[in-house]
Each structure stands twice: as C-alpha cells, then as structure tokens.
Short mmCIF file of C-alpha atoms and ligand atoms in Angstrom, two decimals:
data_model
loop_
_atom_site.label_atom_id
_atom_site.label_comp_id
_atom_site.label_asym_id
_atom_site.label_seq_id
_atom_site.Cartn_x
_atom_site.Cartn_y
_atom_site.Cartn_z
CA MET P 338 120.01 101.59 87.03
CA SER P 339 117.76 105.13 86.69
CA SER P 340 119.27 105.76 90.67
CA LYS P 341 122.73 105.81 88.32
CA LYS P 342 122.02 107.67 85.65
CA ASN P 343 121.34 110.77 88.35
CA GLY P 344 122.79 109.79 90.93
CA ARG P 345 120.94 110.74 92.68
CA ILE P 346 121.22 107.47 95.26
CA TYR P 347 119.48 108.27 98.62
CA ARG P 348 115.60 108.44 95.51
CA THR P 349 116.13 104.72 95.13
CA VAL P 350 113.80 102.20 97.21
CA LYS P 351 116.75 100.31 97.47
CA PHE P 352 118.17 102.99 99.58
CA ARG P 353 114.91 103.27 101.79
CA LEU P 354 114.72 100.19 102.48
CA VAL P 355 118.25 99.86 103.38
CA LEU P 356 117.27 102.99 105.53
CA TRP P 357 114.82 101.53 107.57
CA TYR P 358 115.79 98.01 107.93
CA ALA P 359 119.55 100.07 109.52
CA THR P 360 116.52 102.47 111.90
CA LEU P 361 114.01 99.41 112.53
CA PHE P 362 117.22 96.85 113.68
CA THR P 363 119.09 99.77 115.93
CA VAL P 364 115.88 101.08 117.60
CA VAL P 365 114.80 97.92 118.32
CA SER P 366 117.86 96.50 120.13
CA VAL P 367 118.82 99.87 121.12
CA ALA P 368 114.89 99.71 122.89
CA ALA P 369 115.64 95.64 124.22
CA PHE P 370 119.25 96.89 125.70
CA PHE P 371 116.99 99.58 127.28
CA LEU P 372 114.85 97.33 129.08
CA VAL P 373 117.44 95.13 130.06
CA TYR P 374 119.15 97.08 131.22
CA VAL P 375 116.59 98.66 133.22
CA THR P 376 115.14 96.35 134.54
CA LEU P 377 118.79 95.51 135.50
CA ASN P 378 119.48 98.28 136.90
CA TYR P 379 116.21 97.65 139.42
CA SER P 380 116.81 94.11 140.45
CA PHE P 381 120.40 94.71 141.45
CA GLN P 382 118.50 97.85 144.12
CA ASN P 383 115.80 95.75 145.02
CA ILE P 384 118.05 92.97 146.49
CA ILE P 385 120.96 95.33 147.67
CA ASP P 386 118.25 97.69 149.21
CA GLU P 387 117.67 93.41 150.55
CA SER P 388 120.49 93.52 151.88
CA LEU P 389 120.79 96.41 153.72
CA ARG P 390 117.44 95.75 155.32
CA SER P 391 118.75 91.97 156.66
CA MET P 392 121.75 93.65 158.17
CA PHE P 393 119.20 96.41 159.31
CA LYS P 394 118.08 93.85 161.70
CA ASP P 395 120.30 91.86 162.36
CA VAL P 396 122.18 94.36 164.46
CA GLU P 397 118.36 96.20 165.12
CA ASP P 398 118.89 92.61 167.04
CA HIS P 399 121.64 93.00 168.68
CA TYR P 400 121.76 96.20 170.07
CA ARG P 401 118.03 95.14 171.49
CA SER P 402 119.27 92.24 173.03
CA GLU P 403 123.03 92.91 174.60
CA GLY P 404 122.37 97.42 174.12
CA SER P 405 125.66 99.51 172.70
CA VAL P 406 127.84 96.97 173.63
CA GLY P 407 126.66 94.64 171.61
CA LEU P 408 125.87 96.68 168.17
CA HIS P 409 129.96 98.03 168.19
CA ASN P 410 130.44 94.33 167.62
CA ALA P 411 128.00 94.13 166.11
CA ILE P 412 129.23 96.13 163.25
CA ALA P 413 132.68 95.70 163.88
CA GLU P 414 131.71 92.06 163.11
CA LYS P 415 129.79 92.47 160.35
CA ALA P 416 131.73 95.92 158.70
CA LYS P 417 135.03 92.91 159.03
CA ASN P 418 133.47 89.87 157.64
CA ILE P 419 132.75 92.08 154.21
CA GLY P 420 134.91 93.88 154.21
CA GLU P 421 135.48 97.53 155.49
CA ASP P 422 135.65 99.46 151.74
CA ARG P 423 132.81 97.81 151.39
CA VAL P 424 130.46 98.44 154.27
CA PHE P 425 129.81 101.45 156.60
CA PHE P 426 128.07 101.36 160.11
CA ARG P 427 126.85 104.14 161.94
CA LEU P 428 124.63 105.58 165.63
CA LEU P 429 124.05 108.71 165.88
CA SER P 430 121.63 110.73 168.02
CA SER P 431 119.32 112.40 166.98
CA ARG P 432 121.23 115.09 166.39
CA LYS P 433 123.13 113.40 164.02
CA GLU P 434 126.11 112.90 166.26
CA VAL P 435 128.35 109.76 165.65
CA LEU P 436 128.02 106.88 168.63
CA ASP P 437 129.21 104.41 167.23
CA ALA P 438 130.93 103.68 163.39
CA SER P 439 132.46 100.75 162.73
CA ASP P 440 135.72 101.23 161.04
CA MET P 441 135.47 104.46 157.90
CA SER P 442 138.42 105.21 156.63
CA ALA P 443 136.71 104.15 153.30
CA TRP P 444 134.35 106.15 153.20
CA ARG P 445 135.21 109.87 154.10
CA TRP P 446 134.56 111.04 150.98
CA ILE P 447 130.66 110.69 151.77
CA ASN P 448 128.76 114.61 153.23
CA PHE P 449 127.46 112.34 155.47
CA GLN P 450 125.11 116.55 156.19
CA SER P 451 122.81 115.15 153.30
CA VAL P 452 122.53 111.38 154.29
CA ALA P 453 119.71 111.66 157.60
CA PRO P 454 116.08 109.73 158.12
CA GLY P 455 113.26 111.33 157.81
CA PRO P 456 112.28 112.91 161.13
CA VAL P 457 111.24 111.08 163.99
CA SER P 458 107.54 111.94 163.77
CA LYS P 459 106.79 110.23 160.67
CA GLY P 460 107.76 106.75 161.84
CA ARG P 461 109.87 103.48 161.48
CA ASN P 462 109.79 103.85 157.38
CA ASP P 463 113.56 103.43 155.61
CA TYR P 464 114.88 106.10 154.01
CA TYR P 465 117.27 105.05 150.93
CA GLN P 466 120.15 106.98 149.40
CA THR P 467 122.03 105.87 146.11
CA LEU P 468 125.95 109.06 147.05
CA SER P 469 127.54 109.36 144.37
CA MET P 470 131.38 109.59 146.34
CA PRO P 471 134.33 111.89 144.69
CA ASP P 472 137.20 110.59 143.87
CA ARG P 473 136.39 107.31 144.15
CA PRO P 474 134.81 105.99 140.28
CA TYR P 475 131.71 104.12 142.62
CA SER P 476 128.26 105.01 144.00
CA VAL P 477 126.92 103.84 147.48
CA ARG P 478 124.23 103.07 148.16
CA VAL P 479 122.73 104.35 152.39
CA ILE P 480 119.92 103.02 155.13
CA SER P 481 118.75 105.09 157.68
CA ARG P 482 115.96 104.57 159.75
CA TRP P 483 115.18 105.73 163.64
CA LEU P 484 116.39 103.32 166.00
CA ASP P 485 112.60 102.94 169.41
CA ASP P 486 115.31 105.14 171.31
CA SER P 487 115.68 108.49 168.87
CA ARG P 488 118.57 107.29 167.93
CA PHE P 489 118.52 106.35 163.69
CA LEU P 490 121.19 103.98 162.85
CA GLN P 491 122.75 103.84 158.54
CA ILE P 492 123.66 101.79 157.32
CA GLY P 493 126.26 101.95 153.60
CA HIS P 494 127.06 98.86 150.79
CA THR P 495 129.89 100.34 148.37
CA LEU P 496 127.50 100.13 144.47
CA GLU P 497 130.69 98.59 142.98
CA GLU P 498 130.24 94.67 142.07
CA ASP P 499 126.80 95.60 140.38
CA GLU P 500 127.73 98.94 139.22
CA LYS P 501 131.29 97.04 137.23
CA PHE P 502 128.12 94.81 135.96
CA ILE P 503 126.03 97.28 134.20
CA GLU P 504 129.67 99.29 133.12
CA GLN P 505 130.51 95.87 131.00
CA TYR P 506 126.88 94.91 130.41
CA ARG P 507 127.00 98.69 128.51
CA GLN P 508 129.57 98.78 126.64
CA ILE P 509 128.64 95.07 124.51
CA SER P 510 125.18 96.36 124.28
CA GLY P 511 127.27 99.57 122.23
CA ILE P 512 128.89 96.36 120.00
CA ALA P 513 125.08 94.88 119.96
CA VAL P 514 123.68 97.85 118.98
CA ALA P 515 126.80 98.33 116.78
CA VAL P 516 126.12 94.30 114.95
CA SER P 517 122.80 95.53 114.64
CA LEU P 518 123.01 98.63 112.58
CA LEU P 519 125.28 95.59 110.62
CA CYS P 520 122.44 93.86 110.28
CA GLY P 521 120.36 96.58 109.63
CA VAL P 522 121.83 97.43 106.56
CA LEU P 523 122.51 93.63 105.39
CA THR P 524 119.52 92.33 105.86
CA GLY P 525 117.78 95.85 103.87
CA TRP P 526 120.24 95.37 101.36
CA PHE P 527 119.24 92.00 100.70
CA VAL P 528 115.70 92.30 100.97
CA ALA P 529 116.02 95.42 98.49
CA ARG P 530 117.72 94.08 96.17
CA ARG P 531 115.37 90.73 96.49
CA ALA P 532 112.68 92.37 95.98
CA MET P 533 113.70 95.01 93.71
CA SER P 534 114.83 93.30 91.17
CA GLY P 535 112.28 91.77 89.35
CA VAL P 536 111.59 95.58 88.12
CA GLU P 537 114.66 96.14 87.08
CA ARG P 538 114.00 93.26 84.83
CA VAL P 539 110.92 95.11 83.97
CA THR P 540 113.06 97.74 83.66
CA GLU P 541 115.36 96.48 82.01
CA THR P 542 113.12 94.91 79.07
CA ALA P 543 111.52 98.31 78.96
CA VAL P 544 114.48 99.77 77.88
CA ARG P 545 115.15 96.97 74.75
CA ILE P 546 111.39 97.20 73.90
CA GLN P 547 112.11 101.14 74.00
CA SER P 548 114.91 100.63 71.28
CA GLY P 549 112.61 98.58 68.79
CA ASP P 550 112.99 94.53 70.13
CA LEU P 551 109.32 93.79 70.81
CA THR P 552 110.04 90.79 70.71
CA HIS P 553 112.05 90.85 74.25
CA ARG P 554 110.07 89.29 77.38
CA VAL P 555 110.80 89.93 81.41
CA PRO P 556 112.29 86.42 82.25
CA LEU P 557 110.13 84.47 85.11
CA ARG P 558 112.03 83.24 88.20
CA ASN P 559 109.91 82.96 91.00
CA GLU P 560 110.47 85.88 92.99
CA GLY P 561 107.34 85.65 95.19
CA GLN P 562 103.92 86.45 94.13
CA GLU P 563 103.53 90.56 92.93
CA ILE P 564 106.78 89.95 90.95
CA ASP P 565 105.42 87.68 88.95
CA ASN P 566 101.63 88.58 88.47
CA LEU P 567 103.97 92.35 86.90
CA ALA P 568 106.42 90.42 85.30
CA LEU P 569 103.15 88.52 83.76
CA ALA P 570 101.00 91.71 83.85
CA PHE P 571 104.59 93.55 82.10
CA ASN P 572 104.35 90.14 79.40
CA ASP P 573 101.21 90.97 78.56
CA MET P 574 100.89 94.21 77.67
CA LEU P 575 103.46 93.78 75.72
CA GLU P 576 102.32 90.83 73.93
CA ARG P 577 99.40 93.22 73.07
CA ILE P 578 100.79 95.69 71.99
CA GLN P 579 103.34 93.78 69.81
CA ALA P 580 99.82 92.51 68.22
CA LEU P 581 99.03 96.47 67.62
CA VAL P 582 102.21 97.03 65.95
CA THR P 583 102.05 94.14 64.04
CA GLY P 584 98.16 95.12 63.20
CA LEU P 585 99.17 98.42 62.38
CA LYS P 586 102.04 97.79 59.52
CA GLU P 587 99.48 95.19 58.62
CA VAL P 588 96.35 97.17 58.25
CA THR P 589 98.74 100.27 56.59
CA SER P 590 100.47 98.15 54.63
CA ASN P 591 96.36 97.67 53.68
CA ILE P 592 95.16 100.62 53.46
CA ALA P 593 98.49 101.71 51.15
CA HIS P 594 97.77 98.91 49.04
CA ASP P 595 93.21 99.24 48.38
CA LEU P 596 93.56 102.65 48.36
CA ARG P 597 96.79 102.38 45.91
CA SER P 598 94.89 100.27 43.21
CA PRO P 599 92.07 102.84 43.01
CA ILE P 600 93.87 105.80 42.46
CA THR P 601 95.95 104.51 40.32
CA ARG P 602 92.42 103.98 38.43
CA ILE P 603 92.12 106.78 39.00
CA ARG P 604 94.34 108.56 38.17
CA GLY P 605 94.96 106.97 34.47
CA MET P 606 91.45 106.77 33.88
CA ALA P 607 92.16 111.07 33.78
CA GLU P 608 95.17 110.27 31.93
CA THR P 609 94.05 108.34 29.09
CA THR P 610 91.61 111.50 29.34
CA LEU P 611 93.65 113.87 28.10
CA THR P 612 95.80 113.04 25.93
CA GLY P 613 93.12 110.38 24.03
CA GLU P 614 90.64 112.38 21.81
CA GLU P 615 88.09 110.41 22.65
CA SER P 616 84.75 111.41 21.55
CA LEU P 617 82.20 113.39 24.40
CA GLU P 618 79.87 109.65 25.40
CA ASP P 619 83.80 108.55 25.70
CA TYR P 620 84.73 111.77 28.09
CA ARG P 621 81.12 110.55 29.97
CA GLU P 622 81.98 107.61 30.99
CA THR P 623 85.24 108.07 32.76
CA ALA P 624 84.14 111.27 34.36
CA GLY P 625 81.33 108.42 35.13
CA MET P 626 83.41 105.75 36.21
CA ILE P 627 85.67 108.32 37.79
CA ILE P 628 83.38 109.94 40.50
CA GLU P 629 82.08 106.09 41.00
CA GLU P 630 86.07 104.66 41.40
CA SER P 631 86.23 107.78 43.90
CA ASP P 632 82.89 107.05 45.79
CA ARG P 633 84.67 103.94 46.14
CA LEU P 634 87.46 105.96 47.72
CA VAL P 635 84.87 106.51 50.27
CA GLY P 636 83.32 103.73 50.79
CA ILE P 637 86.63 102.62 51.76
CA ILE P 638 87.37 105.32 54.19
CA ASN P 639 84.00 106.22 55.81
CA THR P 640 83.99 102.66 56.22
CA MET P 641 87.66 101.98 58.38
CA LEU P 642 86.38 105.58 59.75
CA GLU P 643 84.43 104.49 61.48
CA ILE P 644 85.74 100.69 62.34
CA ALA P 645 87.95 102.71 64.11
CA ALA P 646 85.30 104.72 66.01
CA THR P 647 82.92 102.26 66.77
CA ASP P 648 85.94 99.86 68.41
CA SER P 649 87.35 103.24 70.42
CA GLY P 650 84.01 103.95 72.23
CA ALA P 651 83.96 106.98 70.35
CA THR P 652 80.74 106.00 68.07
CA HIS P 653 77.56 107.44 68.72
CA PHE P 654 74.61 104.44 69.45
CA GLN P 655 71.00 105.13 68.84
CA MET P 656 70.01 102.22 71.28
CA ASP P 657 66.09 101.48 70.93
CA GLU P 658 63.87 98.10 71.95
CA VAL P 659 64.31 96.53 68.61
CA ASP P 660 62.63 93.39 67.34
CA VAL P 661 64.46 91.41 65.74
CA ALA P 662 62.07 89.22 63.51
CA ASP P 663 60.94 92.22 62.26
CA VAL P 664 65.11 93.50 60.90
CA VAL P 665 65.96 90.00 59.63
CA GLN P 666 62.71 89.83 57.84
CA GLU P 667 62.93 93.18 56.56
CA ALA P 668 66.66 92.39 55.30
CA TYR P 669 65.58 89.51 53.68
CA GLU P 670 62.74 90.57 52.15
CA LEU P 671 66.21 93.25 50.99
CA PHE P 672 68.71 90.77 49.17
CA GLU P 673 65.29 88.11 48.04
CA PRO P 674 65.69 90.12 45.25
CA VAL P 675 69.47 90.01 45.33
CA ALA P 676 69.63 86.97 45.28
CA GLU P 677 66.95 86.01 42.39
CA ASP P 678 69.73 87.72 40.07
CA SER P 679 72.16 86.03 41.32
CA GLY P 680 70.22 82.68 41.17
CA VAL P 681 70.29 81.29 44.79
CA SER P 682 67.75 80.06 46.62
CA LEU P 683 67.24 82.49 49.33
CA SER P 684 65.14 82.05 52.93
CA VAL P 685 63.87 83.38 55.58
CA ASP P 686 63.04 81.21 59.04
CA CYS P 687 62.02 83.12 62.06
CA PRO P 688 59.57 82.39 64.81
CA ASP P 689 56.64 84.13 65.54
CA GLY P 690 56.32 87.32 67.57
CA ALA P 691 58.42 89.78 68.61
CA ILE P 692 62.13 89.67 70.01
CA LEU P 693 63.01 91.99 71.29
CA VAL P 694 67.16 93.42 71.90
CA ARG P 695 68.47 96.57 73.45
CA GLY P 696 70.43 98.34 70.36
CA ASP P 697 71.03 100.47 66.79
CA ILE P 698 68.49 99.22 64.48
CA ARG P 699 71.24 100.81 61.18
CA ARG P 700 73.66 99.45 62.65
CA LEU P 701 72.26 95.77 63.28
CA GLN P 702 70.23 96.63 59.86
CA ARG P 703 73.66 96.43 57.87
CA VAL P 704 75.72 93.72 60.67
CA PHE P 705 72.63 91.25 58.42
CA ALA P 706 73.00 93.00 55.32
CA THR P 707 76.67 93.16 55.12
CA LEU P 708 76.46 88.50 56.12
CA LEU P 709 73.46 88.50 53.78
CA ASP P 710 75.38 89.83 51.43
CA ASN P 711 78.63 88.25 51.80
CA ALA P 712 76.35 84.97 51.74
CA ILE P 713 74.78 84.86 47.65
CA LYS P 714 78.19 86.03 47.16
CA TYR P 715 80.25 83.69 47.58
CA THR P 716 77.24 81.08 46.43
CA LEU P 717 77.10 79.87 43.46
CA PRO P 718 74.34 80.11 40.99
CA GLY P 719 71.40 77.19 41.98
CA GLY P 720 72.99 77.35 45.89
CA THR P 721 70.55 78.15 49.06
CA VAL P 722 71.08 80.59 51.25
CA LEU P 723 69.26 81.08 54.51
CA ILE P 724 68.84 83.27 57.91
CA SER P 725 66.73 82.53 60.31
CA ALA P 726 66.43 83.22 63.80
CA LYS P 727 65.95 80.90 67.07
CA HIS P 728 65.71 82.71 70.60
CA ASN P 729 65.98 81.33 74.59
CA GLN P 730 65.60 83.90 77.69
CA ASP P 731 68.76 85.57 77.24
CA LYS P 732 69.94 85.20 74.07
CA VAL P 733 68.21 85.80 70.13
CA SER P 734 70.98 83.47 67.67
CA ILE P 735 70.68 85.10 63.90
CA SER P 736 72.46 82.78 61.63
CA VAL P 737 73.11 82.95 57.78
CA VAL P 738 73.69 79.73 56.06
CA ASP P 739 75.10 79.20 52.85
CA SER P 740 75.86 76.89 50.05
CA GLY P 741 78.96 78.48 48.83
CA VAL P 742 82.69 78.62 48.02
CA GLY P 743 83.22 78.56 52.02
CA ILE P 744 86.23 79.51 54.03
CA SER P 745 89.38 77.04 54.67
CA LYS P 746 90.46 76.45 57.63
CA ASP P 747 94.03 78.80 57.56
CA GLU P 748 91.64 81.77 56.11
CA LEU P 749 89.37 81.76 58.76
CA PRO P 750 91.02 83.46 61.85
CA HIS P 751 91.68 86.21 59.20
CA ILE P 752 87.63 87.41 57.94
CA PHE P 753 87.35 89.74 59.96
CA GLU P 754 90.17 91.20 60.12
CA ARG P 755 90.35 94.63 57.99
CA PHE P 756 91.02 94.68 54.98
CA TYR P 757 91.20 91.02 54.43
CA ARG P 758 89.86 88.72 51.64
CA SER P 759 91.02 85.66 50.32
CA ASP P 760 92.19 85.42 46.84
CA ARG P 761 89.25 83.34 46.51
CA SER P 762 87.51 86.24 46.86
CA ARG P 763 89.75 89.14 44.49
CA SER P 764 87.47 88.33 41.91
CA THR P 765 84.13 89.85 43.26
CA PRO P 766 83.49 93.18 44.24
CA GLY P 767 83.92 94.87 47.52
CA SER P 768 87.08 95.87 50.43
CA GLY P 769 87.75 93.04 53.11
CA LEU P 770 86.28 95.82 55.38
CA GLY P 771 83.00 94.38 55.70
CA LEU P 772 82.92 91.43 58.31
CA SER P 773 85.20 93.79 60.63
CA LEU P 774 82.45 96.33 60.90
CA ALA P 775 79.93 93.65 61.39
CA ARG P 776 81.98 92.42 63.64
CA SER P 777 82.45 95.92 65.48
CA PHE P 778 79.00 96.93 65.79
CA VAL P 779 78.03 93.14 66.90
CA GLN P 780 80.26 93.43 69.63
CA ALA P 781 79.27 97.48 70.67
CA HIS P 782 76.17 95.89 71.62
CA GLY P 783 77.81 93.21 73.84
CA GLY P 784 76.87 89.84 71.55
CA GLU P 785 79.41 88.50 69.66
CA ILE P 786 79.83 86.71 66.20
CA THR P 787 81.06 83.79 65.15
CA VAL P 788 82.11 81.96 62.08
CA ALA P 789 81.81 78.16 61.05
CA SER P 790 82.54 76.97 57.39
CA THR P 791 83.79 73.82 54.94
CA PRO P 792 85.43 74.52 51.38
CA GLY P 793 82.89 73.64 48.22
CA GLN P 794 80.19 72.89 51.17
CA GLY P 795 79.18 76.64 52.91
CA SER P 796 79.15 78.00 55.47
CA THR P 797 77.98 80.02 58.38
CA PHE P 798 77.95 82.86 60.75
CA THR P 799 76.50 82.77 63.41
CA VAL P 800 75.14 86.57 65.71
CA LEU P 801 74.06 86.48 69.08
CA LEU P 802 72.46 88.93 71.11
CA PRO P 803 71.22 89.90 74.46
CA ILE P 804 67.82 89.96 74.52
CA LEU P 805 65.79 92.84 76.31
CA THR P 806 64.63 91.25 79.08
P1 ADP X 1836 84.71 91.46 51.49
O1 ADP X 1836 83.19 90.14 51.15
O2 ADP X 1836 84.35 93.31 51.04
O3 ADP X 1836 85.97 90.76 50.82
P2 ADP X 1836 84.27 90.96 54.35
O4 ADP X 1836 84.93 91.48 55.30
O5 ADP X 1836 82.71 91.09 54.44
O6 ADP X 1836 84.68 91.42 53.12
O7 ADP X 1836 84.59 89.89 53.95
C1 ADP X 1836 85.83 89.37 54.56
C2 ADP X 1836 86.96 87.83 53.41
O8 ADP X 1836 85.77 86.73 53.96
C3 ADP X 1836 85.90 87.77 51.62
O9 ADP X 1836 87.17 88.55 50.68
C4 ADP X 1836 85.49 86.20 52.05
O10 ADP X 1836 87.11 85.95 51.16
C5 ADP X 1836 85.43 85.30 53.05
N1 ADP X 1836 84.18 85.56 52.88
C6 ADP X 1836 83.13 86.81 53.84
N2 ADP X 1836 82.03 85.80 53.32
C7 ADP X 1836 81.83 85.09 53.17
C8 ADP X 1836 80.85 83.73 52.72
N3 ADP X 1836 79.36 83.52 53.31
N4 ADP X 1836 80.96 82.53 52.35
C9 ADP X 1836 82.37 82.07 51.43
N5 ADP X 1836 83.65 83.32 52.61
C10 ADP X 1836 83.34 84.11 53.19
#
C-alpha cells in the first residue's frame, strides 16, 4: 500500500523477494545447466578419444603385421566404412611428408601445419587436438602418435554429431533458464504475497485506527506462526491502548467532576462573602472553609500526581529494611482512638518477632493507614476491625478485616480504580484515590493487594509482600 503511495515499488519487500527468487532460480538453473554442459563435453571428448585410440590400435596392428600395404588397405576400408567425410587417416614421415592417407577431399580446409605430435624423444604419447575448420561449422578431433619406425600416424574424426547435440542442448538450456526465471518471479510473487498479506492486514488495521476506530482488530487467518504472533501481539497492544484510552477518558471525566465540585463550592463561598453583609466572625469562618476546600483540592491533585509518578516508576522510594510487625502495631495504635470515636472495636494480631521486608516505611505506613481508615469508615458503630499479619518463608500477608457494609460484586473490580467511589460511600468523606495509591505503592514493592467482600457482612483487604531473606 505504501509502495503505491510513494511510487517506489523497488523499495517494497514484495519486489525484493521477487528479485531474490528470480535471481536464485536463474543462478541455480544456469549453474546446473553449465555443470551438465561441462560434463557432456568431457564425456563426448572421452568417448571420441577412446574410439580414436581403438582405431589407432587397429591400424597400427595392420601396419606391424602387413607393413605399408596392410596399413593402406586398413585405412581405406575404415574410412569407407565410417565415412570419408567423417574420418581421415594420414601416415607421415618424421619430416611431415605424407606417405599415405585416406581420401582427404573433405578435409582440405584443415591447416595440417599445426597437426603434429611432440618430438620422438618424448615417447609414444598420444597427441590430441581439436581443430576448427574454416568455412565448416563443426570441429575435428585429431590424434597423432609416433609409430615404431619414426613415422607417425594421424587419425581425425569429425565432432559434427556431438557439437550438434551440444548446440541443441544449449538452445534447450536457454529456454529452460528463461522458464526458470519466470518460475522464480512467480514463486517470489506468491511467497511475498502470502508472507506480506498478514503485515498488510496489520497496516490496514493501523490505518483504520488512525481514523479513530479503536475497536478494529487484525483478523487471524492461520497464515503461519510468525504472522499470527504479529497479529496477536498487535491485537493485544490495541486491547491495552483501548483500555488505556477508556481509562484516560474516565479519569478525565472523574477529574472534571471531582475537581469541579470543590472549586464550585469555593467559588460559591467566596461569592456569598462578597455579596452578603456578614459579620467578621462569619467572614473568618468562610475563609477557613475555603482554605479547607483548597487543601482538599491540593491533596487530591498531589495524590493523583503521586499515583502517576509511582505507576510510571518516576517516584524515588527510600528502600530500607522494614519490620512489618512494627508498622502494623504502630498503625493499630494510631487508629485506635479513631475507631473508638466511631464506636468500632479495633484489634491487632501480629506474631512475636520481626518480619523484615525491603521497603519504604513511609509508603507502607500510608498503605495500612488507608486500609484501616477505610475499614473504620465503612463499618457501622458496634462493628469490628482486625489488622493482622502472618508470614511464611517467602511472603508476609497483612490483612485488614472489617465487619462493615461490604462491597457488591459489581463494584469489587473497580474499587482500585482512580476516583472510583461506590454510590453508598458518596455520603462519607473521601476522594476515591486512597486504594489506587495503596495499590501503586504495594506494586512498587513487588507485592500485591487483593480484596474479598460480602455485602452486609464485611470486607477483607490483604497485602502480600516479599520477605527479606
Ligand atoms: P475513598 O475511601 O476515599 O472513597 P478509596 O480509594 O479508599 O476511596 O476506596 C474506594 C472505594 O472502595 C470506596 O469509595 C468504597 O466504596 C470502597 N471501599 C474501600 N474500602 C472499603 C471497605 N473497607 N468496606 C467497604 N467499601 C470499601
């Protein structure tokens, strides 16, 4: 698609794959045909040389047993049988004078000057040559060898049949290489189309998403593990982005709602102070309320920033050895008067001895304070709240159990979300950020926080932290 867009087809993977396949097919087929060609040439030459040697032996035998007459008859007969235009025989003296020969009329184009064996001193080695004949399309293979009496015999054989065959083979090879090139292009195009279709679908989906349709997903077509994995990873990423965008929208609307109310209240108070004729005492009271609301606003904004910074890993944690048992005990002591004021019975159950974790004591204190604060806040007078700690070798679990109003099944998955407050808790003070912050802190400690609750019977919040070993 982008290739069409920017008009540079040679930059596309498809084009490159086609080129690769075409080149590969062509190179392989040319190499294969060349190998066969060389082998054919070599075999033909071996065959013809073998036949020349055998003819030589025959003629030489006649010469040895019957002398010049026997040789003359033998070469005349052989030339006639094989064909005088296909084979020739020549007997020469050491000074290269022709002493006898078959009918040479078909061979008059050969430059016989160059046809000679090596010096006699070099022994009876065969001397082979392939000669091209001017004005004749085919070559001739010639064997020359010294005889016993310092004469030498030459036998030549046309290569017409072999060369015709090789020529046909070359033509067929040319066609085959062209066909192979075409196959390479087609295969490359087919492979590229198949391999790229998944990628193109991902691109298509990305383009649709750019136009605002976040619900679109890459269809899975079982085209191979890698493509499926790409599509799955892309779909997962989209799922996450969609969740983030939805979350962002929710947070934005929550912020708008949760910050607007206090600001409106502050404005209302300031307006009443401006327009009404109040006593100094009233003005002071209103100013105090404005400061209180403003502090609440600043608190909400600071908490929001803290959650965002913790979640993104930007917060600096002062990690030390912390005795969780101590922190639990202190939290209990801190909240005992608050519980008493609310008519709730608060108790603690912590094993003797230190339970050490690696953590930021200030942040851990805030986590337990949030849980205790909520437990007391959402428990009616006469109810109970218990904070307890127990541990095994790896983990310590700190639970805050209350006999309060509980949380409905529908609300349970949302209570850790930023600004989430159940309808029932709207009458109680709070920002809906406490549990979000607590969860961010616990996760930053490598732990987790869970909740179990039965409406009307109470809730249990549990924090699991890794123990320092
Ligand atoms: P806040 O308490 O300020 O509303 P939190 O983030 O601490 O905000 O809690 C979010 C929501 O979870 C609360 O509004 C409340 O509905 C619910 N919740 C938290 N703790 C408890 C609890 N112990 N019992 C019942 N509901 C709870």
